[in-house]
Tab-separated table of C-alpha atoms in Angstrom:
chain	number	residue	atom	x	y	z
A	1	UNK	CA	127.650	-253.780	237.545
A	2	UNK	CA	130.463	-255.542	236.221
A	3	UNK	CA	128.385	-259.000	237.095
A	4	UNK	CA	125.147	-257.833	235.328
A	5	UNK	CA	127.005	-257.364	232.450
A	6	UNK	CA	128.882	-260.671	232.358
A	7	UNK	CA	125.110	-262.327	233.478
A	8	UNK	CA	123.582	-260.502	230.235
A	9	UNK	CA	126.955	-261.828	227.992
A	10	UNK	CA	126.516	-264.973	229.500
A	11	UNK	CA	122.980	-265.218	228.274
A	12	UNK	CA	123.327	-264.258	224.943
A	13	UNK	CA	125.763	-266.876	224.564
A	14	UNK	CA	123.246	-269.050	225.406
A	15	UNK	CA	121.181	-268.762	222.502
A	16	UNK	CA	123.440	-268.713	219.843
A	17	UNK	CA	122.324	-270.139	217.581
A	18	UNK	CA	124.305	-273.493	216.285
A	19	UNK	CA	124.914	-273.184	212.850
A	20	UNK	CA	123.210	-275.978	210.570
A	21	UNK	CA	125.413	-278.336	208.322
A	22	UNK	CA	124.775	-277.770	204.550
A	23	UNK	CA	122.672	-281.272	202.641
A	24	UNK	CA	122.381	-282.086	200.206
A	25	UNK	CA	119.334	-281.410	198.260
A	26	UNK	CA	116.648	-283.495	196.802
A	27	UNK	CA	113.763	-283.213	194.662
A	28	UNK	CA	110.999	-282.123	196.332
A	29	UNK	CA	108.133	-285.211	195.622
A	30	UNK	CA	105.061	-282.461	194.579
A	31	UNK	CA	107.233	-279.878	192.760
A	32	UNK	CA	107.426	-280.058	188.771
A	33	UNK	CA	109.756	-281.192	186.484
A	34	UNK	CA	112.783	-278.898	185.361
A	35	UNK	CA	112.527	-276.954	182.634
A	36	UNK	CA	114.510	-274.141	181.684
A	37	UNK	CA	112.136	-272.040	179.518
A	38	UNK	CA	109.430	-272.049	182.372
A	39	UNK	CA	111.451	-271.598	185.521
A	40	UNK	CA	114.558	-269.973	184.331
A	41	UNK	CA	117.509	-271.010	186.165
A	42	UNK	CA	118.814	-274.318	187.897
A	43	UNK	CA	119.437	-272.018	190.391
A	44	UNK	CA	116.314	-269.877	190.496
A	45	UNK	CA	113.939	-273.090	190.479
A	46	UNK	CA	115.206	-274.918	193.611
A	47	UNK	CA	114.318	-271.067	194.932
A	48	UNK	CA	110.921	-270.381	193.437
A	49	UNK	CA	108.552	-269.418	196.322
A	50	UNK	CA	105.846	-272.012	197.256
A	51	UNK	CA	102.167	-271.013	198.789
A	52	UNK	CA	102.272	-270.986	202.070
A	53	UNK	CA	98.671	-273.364	202.094
A	54	UNK	CA	100.794	-275.654	199.761
A	55	UNK	CA	103.234	-276.393	202.766
A	56	UNK	CA	101.761	-276.850	205.534
A	57	UNK	CA	99.695	-279.059	203.934
A	58	UNK	CA	103.030	-280.776	202.455
A	59	UNK	CA	104.451	-280.742	206.131
A	60	UNK	CA	100.862	-282.247	206.773
A	61	UNK	CA	101.252	-285.583	204.644
A	62	UNK	CA	104.650	-286.200	204.546
A	63	UNK	CA	105.362	-286.752	208.359
A	64	UNK	CA	103.786	-289.902	207.487
A	65	UNK	CA	105.457	-290.238	204.615
A	66	UNK	CA	108.919	-289.650	207.413
A	67	UNK	CA	107.503	-292.249	209.929
A	68	UNK	CA	107.352	-294.846	207.010
A	69	UNK	CA	110.350	-294.042	205.638
A	70	UNK	CA	111.972	-294.292	209.462
A	71	UNK	CA	110.315	-297.856	209.228
A	72	UNK	CA	111.867	-298.543	206.876
A	73	UNK	CA	115.288	-297.792	208.085
A	74	UNK	CA	115.019	-298.986	211.513
A	75	UNK	CA	113.942	-302.030	209.329
A	76	UNK	CA	116.953	-302.473	207.606
A	77	UNK	CA	119.623	-301.832	210.106
A	78	UNK	CA	117.385	-302.730	213.447
A	79	UNK	CA	117.580	-300.120	215.531
A	80	UNK	CA	114.683	-298.434	216.868
A	81	UNK	CA	112.520	-295.453	215.340
A	82	UNK	CA	112.992	-293.499	218.006
A	83	UNK	CA	116.646	-293.782	218.238
A	84	UNK	CA	117.532	-292.555	214.123
A	85	UNK	CA	116.142	-288.955	215.264
A	86	UNK	CA	115.869	-286.918	218.402
A	87	UNK	CA	113.084	-284.000	218.461
A	88	UNK	CA	114.276	-279.858	218.630
A	89	UNK	CA	115.860	-277.625	216.382
A	90	UNK	CA	116.251	-278.718	212.442
A	91	UNK	CA	120.323	-279.643	212.593
A	92	UNK	CA	120.794	-279.859	208.959
A	93	UNK	CA	118.894	-277.342	205.767
A	94	UNK	CA	119.604	-277.205	202.478
A	95	UNK	CA	119.915	-274.310	201.053
A	96	UNK	CA	118.610	-270.624	201.934
A	97	UNK	CA	115.783	-268.407	200.923
A	98	UNK	CA	117.125	-266.131	198.799
A	99	UNK	CA	114.506	-263.901	198.652
A	100	UNK	CA	115.513	-261.503	201.016
A	101	UNK	CA	114.522	-261.455	205.415
A	102	UNK	CA	110.896	-261.776	204.039
A	103	UNK	CA	110.586	-265.237	202.929
A	104	UNK	CA	112.318	-268.225	205.253
A	105	UNK	CA	113.808	-271.863	203.819
A	106	UNK	CA	111.209	-273.328	205.880
A	107	UNK	CA	111.226	-277.116	206.990
A	108	UNK	CA	109.401	-279.461	205.357
A	109	UNK	CA	110.110	-281.853	208.703
A	110	UNK	CA	111.140	-280.905	211.909
A	111	UNK	CA	112.821	-282.357	213.858
A	112	UNK	CA	116.547	-283.042	216.005
A	113	UNK	CA	119.784	-284.568	214.320
A	114	UNK	CA	120.061	-288.088	213.366
A	115	UNK	CA	121.704	-290.724	215.279
A	116	UNK	CA	125.198	-291.804	215.172
A	117	UNK	CA	125.030	-295.015	215.730
A	118	UNK	CA	123.347	-295.669	212.457
A	119	UNK	CA	125.538	-292.892	210.971
A	120	UNK	CA	128.251	-295.752	212.536
A	121	UNK	CA	126.507	-298.455	211.129
A	122	UNK	CA	124.856	-297.563	207.442
A	123	UNK	CA	126.625	-293.614	206.497
A	124	UNK	CA	124.396	-293.975	203.674
A	125	UNK	CA	120.989	-294.308	204.693
A	126	UNK	CA	122.255	-291.726	207.751
A	127	UNK	CA	123.175	-289.177	204.886
A	128	UNK	CA	119.691	-290.409	202.659
A	129	UNK	CA	117.609	-289.911	206.630
A	130	UNK	CA	119.885	-286.603	207.345
A	131	UNK	CA	119.603	-284.871	203.519
A	132	UNK	CA	115.311	-285.838	204.325
A	133	UNK	CA	114.979	-284.131	207.497
A	134	UNK	CA	117.130	-281.072	205.665
A	135	UNK	CA	115.120	-280.537	202.725
A	136	UNK	CA	113.850	-276.725	202.563
A	137	UNK	CA	110.517	-275.154	200.504
A	138	UNK	CA	110.384	-271.238	200.065
A	139	UNK	CA	107.958	-269.153	201.583
A	140	UNK	CA	106.516	-266.457	203.330
A	141	UNK	CA	108.182	-265.495	206.462
A	142	UNK	CA	104.728	-265.733	208.199
A	143	UNK	CA	103.857	-269.699	207.676
A	144	UNK	CA	107.510	-270.750	209.066
A	145	UNK	CA	107.469	-268.584	212.251
A	146	UNK	CA	107.468	-269.482	216.163
A	147	UNK	CA	105.025	-267.844	216.982
A	148	UNK	CA	102.602	-268.431	214.020
A	149	UNK	CA	101.216	-271.486	211.812
A	150	UNK	CA	104.912	-272.340	211.631
A	151	UNK	CA	105.646	-273.082	215.169
A	152	UNK	CA	102.509	-274.829	216.238
A	153	UNK	CA	103.262	-277.295	212.970
A	154	UNK	CA	107.379	-277.509	214.742
A	155	UNK	CA	106.074	-278.694	218.108
A	156	UNK	CA	103.624	-281.661	216.276
A	157	UNK	CA	106.074	-283.243	214.325
A	158	UNK	CA	109.211	-282.642	217.254
A	159	UNK	CA	106.253	-284.081	219.568
A	160	UNK	CA	104.667	-286.908	218.736
A	161	UNK	CA	107.576	-288.750	216.841
A	162	UNK	CA	106.494	-291.702	219.684
A	163	UNK	CA	103.412	-292.347	218.721
A	164	UNK	CA	104.360	-291.238	215.354
A	165	UNK	CA	106.713	-294.520	215.674
A	166	UNK	CA	104.356	-297.131	216.763
A	167	UNK	CA	102.161	-297.251	213.559
A	168	UNK	CA	102.827	-299.848	211.304
A	169	UNK	CA	103.222	-298.892	207.473
A	170	UNK	CA	103.313	-302.224	206.222
A	171	UNK	CA	100.103	-303.569	207.018
A	172	UNK	CA	98.541	-305.335	204.596
A	173	UNK	CA	94.673	-304.597	202.794
A	174	UNK	CA	92.354	-307.207	203.610
A	175	UNK	CA	91.194	-309.448	200.767
A	176	UNK	CA	86.801	-309.374	202.046
A	177	UNK	CA	86.815	-305.338	202.053
A	178	UNK	CA	89.838	-303.992	199.648
A	179	UNK	CA	91.210	-301.375	202.833
A	180	UNK	CA	93.793	-301.535	204.860
A	181	UNK	CA	93.857	-302.777	208.214
A	182	UNK	CA	92.359	-300.175	210.630
A	183	UNK	CA	95.610	-298.349	212.081
A	184	UNK	CA	94.654	-297.355	215.638
A	185	UNK	CA	98.159	-295.352	216.323
A	186	UNK	CA	97.494	-294.305	212.885
A	187	UNK	CA	93.860	-292.769	213.788
A	188	UNK	CA	95.081	-291.687	216.879
A	189	UNK	CA	97.930	-289.124	214.666
A	190	UNK	CA	95.274	-287.283	213.400
A	191	UNK	CA	93.424	-287.087	215.857
A	192	UNK	CA	96.004	-285.077	217.544
A	193	UNK	CA	96.901	-283.218	214.194
A	194	UNK	CA	93.191	-281.984	214.273
A	195	UNK	CA	92.785	-280.278	217.607
A	196	UNK	CA	96.377	-278.271	215.965
A	197	UNK	CA	94.621	-277.851	212.765
A	198	UNK	CA	91.521	-276.517	214.596
A	199	UNK	CA	93.459	-274.098	216.871
A	200	UNK	CA	92.785	-270.314	216.869
A	201	UNK	CA	96.816	-269.774	214.065
A	202	UNK	CA	94.719	-272.311	211.788
A	203	UNK	CA	92.133	-270.712	212.095
A	204	UNK	CA	93.477	-267.138	210.522
A	205	UNK	CA	94.414	-269.380	207.543
A	206	UNK	CA	91.264	-270.558	206.811
A	207	UNK	CA	91.585	-273.974	206.612
A	208	UNK	CA	89.857	-277.361	206.552
A	209	UNK	CA	89.007	-278.637	210.126
A	210	UNK	CA	90.070	-281.551	209.690
A	211	UNK	CA	92.924	-284.103	208.116
A	212	UNK	CA	89.809	-285.509	206.123
A	213	UNK	CA	88.660	-282.827	204.685
A	214	UNK	CA	92.070	-281.284	203.611
A	215	UNK	CA	94.943	-284.218	203.273
A	216	UNK	CA	92.818	-287.202	202.634
A	217	UNK	CA	91.064	-289.367	205.006
A	218	UNK	CA	92.471	-292.434	206.888
A	219	UNK	CA	92.515	-295.113	204.124
A	220	UNK	CA	93.802	-292.799	201.689
A	221	UNK	CA	97.357	-291.289	204.003
A	222	UNK	CA	98.756	-294.702	204.975
A	223	UNK	CA	98.317	-296.448	201.705
A	224	UNK	CA	99.958	-292.921	200.727
A	225	UNK	CA	103.274	-293.514	203.606
A	226	UNK	CA	103.178	-297.399	202.955
A	227	UNK	CA	103.719	-297.332	199.438
A	228	UNK	CA	107.237	-294.745	200.251
A	229	UNK	CA	107.750	-297.120	202.955
A	230	UNK	CA	107.105	-300.001	199.771
A	231	UNK	CA	109.250	-297.508	197.676
A	232	UNK	CA	112.400	-297.174	199.880
A	233	UNK	CA	112.950	-300.761	201.147
A	234	UNK	CA	112.455	-301.473	196.865
A	235	UNK	CA	115.218	-298.574	196.241
A	236	UNK	CA	117.125	-299.774	198.621
A	237	UNK	CA	117.195	-303.879	198.012
A	238	UNK	CA	118.142	-302.724	193.980
A	239	UNK	CA	121.045	-300.588	195.424
A	240	UNK	CA	122.707	-302.890	197.349
A	241	UNK	CA	122.648	-306.195	194.395
A	242	UNK	CA	124.182	-303.331	192.158
A	243	UNK	CA	126.871	-302.885	194.956
A	244	UNK	CA	127.065	-306.379	195.180
A	245	UNK	CA	127.321	-306.832	192.206
A	246	UNK	CA	129.871	-304.085	191.318
A	247	UNK	CA	131.908	-306.013	194.383
A	248	UNK	CA	131.789	-308.729	191.718
A	249	UNK	CA	133.010	-307.982	189.339
A	250	UNK	CA	135.857	-305.555	190.905
A	251	UNK	CA	136.784	-308.665	192.676
A	252	UNK	CA	136.719	-310.980	189.317
A	253	UNK	CA	139.552	-308.649	187.439
A	254	UNK	CA	141.601	-308.751	189.549
A	255	UNK	CA	141.843	-312.257	190.620
A	256	UNK	CA	144.862	-313.800	189.710
A	257	UNK	CA	142.939	-316.572	188.570
A	258	UNK	CA	141.988	-313.887	185.199
A	259	UNK	CA	144.999	-312.109	184.511
A	260	UNK	CA	145.876	-313.410	180.970
A	261	UNK	CA	148.910	-313.366	180.689
A	262	UNK	CA	150.959	-312.464	177.278
A	263	UNK	CA	152.235	-315.279	174.329
A	264	UNK	CA	155.874	-314.177	173.491
A	265	UNK	CA	153.960	-315.218	169.868
A	266	UNK	CA	150.930	-313.188	169.754
A	267	UNK	CA	153.853	-310.522	168.674
A	268	UNK	CA	155.311	-312.208	165.839
A	269	UNK	CA	153.334	-310.312	162.858
A	270	UNK	CA	150.505	-312.031	161.558
A	271	UNK	CA	149.842	-314.219	164.314
A	272	UNK	CA	147.371	-312.858	166.015
A	273	UNK	CA	143.754	-315.075	166.200
A	274	UNK	CA	141.142	-315.342	163.381
A	275	UNK	CA	138.512	-312.542	165.013
A	276	UNK	CA	141.412	-310.207	165.544
A	277	UNK	CA	142.264	-307.898	162.615
A	278	UNK	CA	144.985	-305.572	163.088
A	279	UNK	CA	145.314	-301.483	162.847
A	280	UNK	CA	148.308	-300.502	160.091
A	281	UNK	CA	149.670	-297.467	160.887
A	282	UNK	CA	147.157	-296.374	157.526
A	283	UNK	CA	144.066	-297.424	159.726
A	284	UNK	CA	145.277	-295.591	163.120
A	285	UNK	CA	145.757	-291.924	161.347
A	286	UNK	CA	142.777	-292.567	159.259
A	287	UNK	CA	141.091	-293.553	163.447
A	288	UNK	CA	142.201	-290.767	164.871
A	289	UNK	CA	141.077	-288.401	161.992
A	290	UNK	CA	137.661	-289.102	162.492
A	291	UNK	CA	137.490	-288.803	165.918
A	292	UNK	CA	139.634	-285.690	165.942
A	293	UNK	CA	136.565	-284.389	163.252
A	294	UNK	CA	134.416	-285.340	165.664
A	295	UNK	CA	134.444	-285.723	169.543
A	296	UNK	CA	131.737	-286.441	170.643
A	297	UNK	CA	132.478	-289.439	169.606
A	298	UNK	CA	134.472	-290.951	171.842
A	299	UNK	CA	132.120	-289.953	174.720
A	300	UNK	CA	128.856	-291.616	173.494
A	301	UNK	CA	130.327	-294.161	173.211
A	302	UNK	CA	131.210	-295.119	177.252
A	303	UNK	CA	128.443	-293.240	177.224
A	304	UNK	CA	126.424	-296.053	175.571
A	305	UNK	CA	129.131	-298.607	177.790
A	306	UNK	CA	127.668	-297.074	179.962
A	307	UNK	CA	123.968	-297.753	180.040
A	308	UNK	CA	124.087	-301.435	181.431
A	309	UNK	CA	126.352	-300.543	185.644
A	310	UNK	CA	124.443	-297.816	186.304
A	311	UNK	CA	122.505	-299.416	189.106
A	312	UNK	CA	119.510	-298.324	190.793
A	313	UNK	CA	117.109	-295.075	189.865
A	314	UNK	CA	117.264	-292.340	192.175
A	315	UNK	CA	113.893	-292.911	195.353
A	316	UNK	CA	112.750	-289.318	195.062
A	317	UNK	CA	113.594	-288.060	191.338
A	318	UNK	CA	113.680	-291.491	189.419
A	319	UNK	CA	116.801	-290.530	187.338
A	320	UNK	CA	120.768	-292.889	187.166
A	321	UNK	CA	121.709	-291.101	191.098
A	322	UNK	CA	122.067	-292.012	194.077
A	323	UNK	CA	120.093	-289.462	196.089
A	324	UNK	CA	122.541	-287.722	197.313
A	325	UNK	CA	123.301	-286.374	193.955
A	326	UNK	CA	119.915	-285.821	193.687
A	327	UNK	CA	120.046	-281.353	193.188
A	328	UNK	CA	117.556	-280.738	190.669
A	329	UNK	CA	114.073	-279.490	191.831
């Protein structure tokens, strides 16, 4: 009897799920711009409910975008795409549903952990990848449970990483007919996707029967994914250039050759450069008084002075901050 109890306890422990890592919230590309009058607080906006059909459509289409981003990261780091992520249960999550047990914060991309090699090679891209695979939308529970339509998409995404990694999302258009060069592996992936959405679980939701009817033709989807590949590469390039310029500026500022030693004569009253007008005690008091009357003046000047050193725009919302800091949905 004691051995049976011990066995049951062990099985329960084996089923214990590891707590997910909290990832940064990124803007949902299919979301509208936040407006307080329409959406209430930022927290309410982040936790708004997504239409289940729109959520499933996002999961299918964005799997291709995810593949394009994996290709970009692989080319930037030299790490093979199949080493960047694994299949399996999501290890990160950006939010809870906040609407009780009838709603889930459902992952748009359901894959396992990101590569430790990527973490050591490029921490920025590692965090960016974690934020992408940790992103969720709040949907009805029925659209996310493992034994339902959500589980079907979960398994499809994890089981087709090898095929996804074989697709070249950076093909050029054929100049003669204006179409994309044929990508047979993309067609194979879409055929597998068709098989999933033609299953019994999808019949209950009354979805269209093919990906071409529902989320776009192979050519449209390739163009969609390719645009995200190019945008990701461009944004990363801009970030690197801004970082190098910033480092170069810091080096210049800290260089001994650029430090101007004060001249003893500069302290002699009246011995100022022509362009310099010394501030008298009366001027100082007047300026201080103006600043106290309008405390926002100095802050505005500081913000205006920093506009030329903001770095690249966020890849997801276009604002001047890093992807990791993008929190408004």
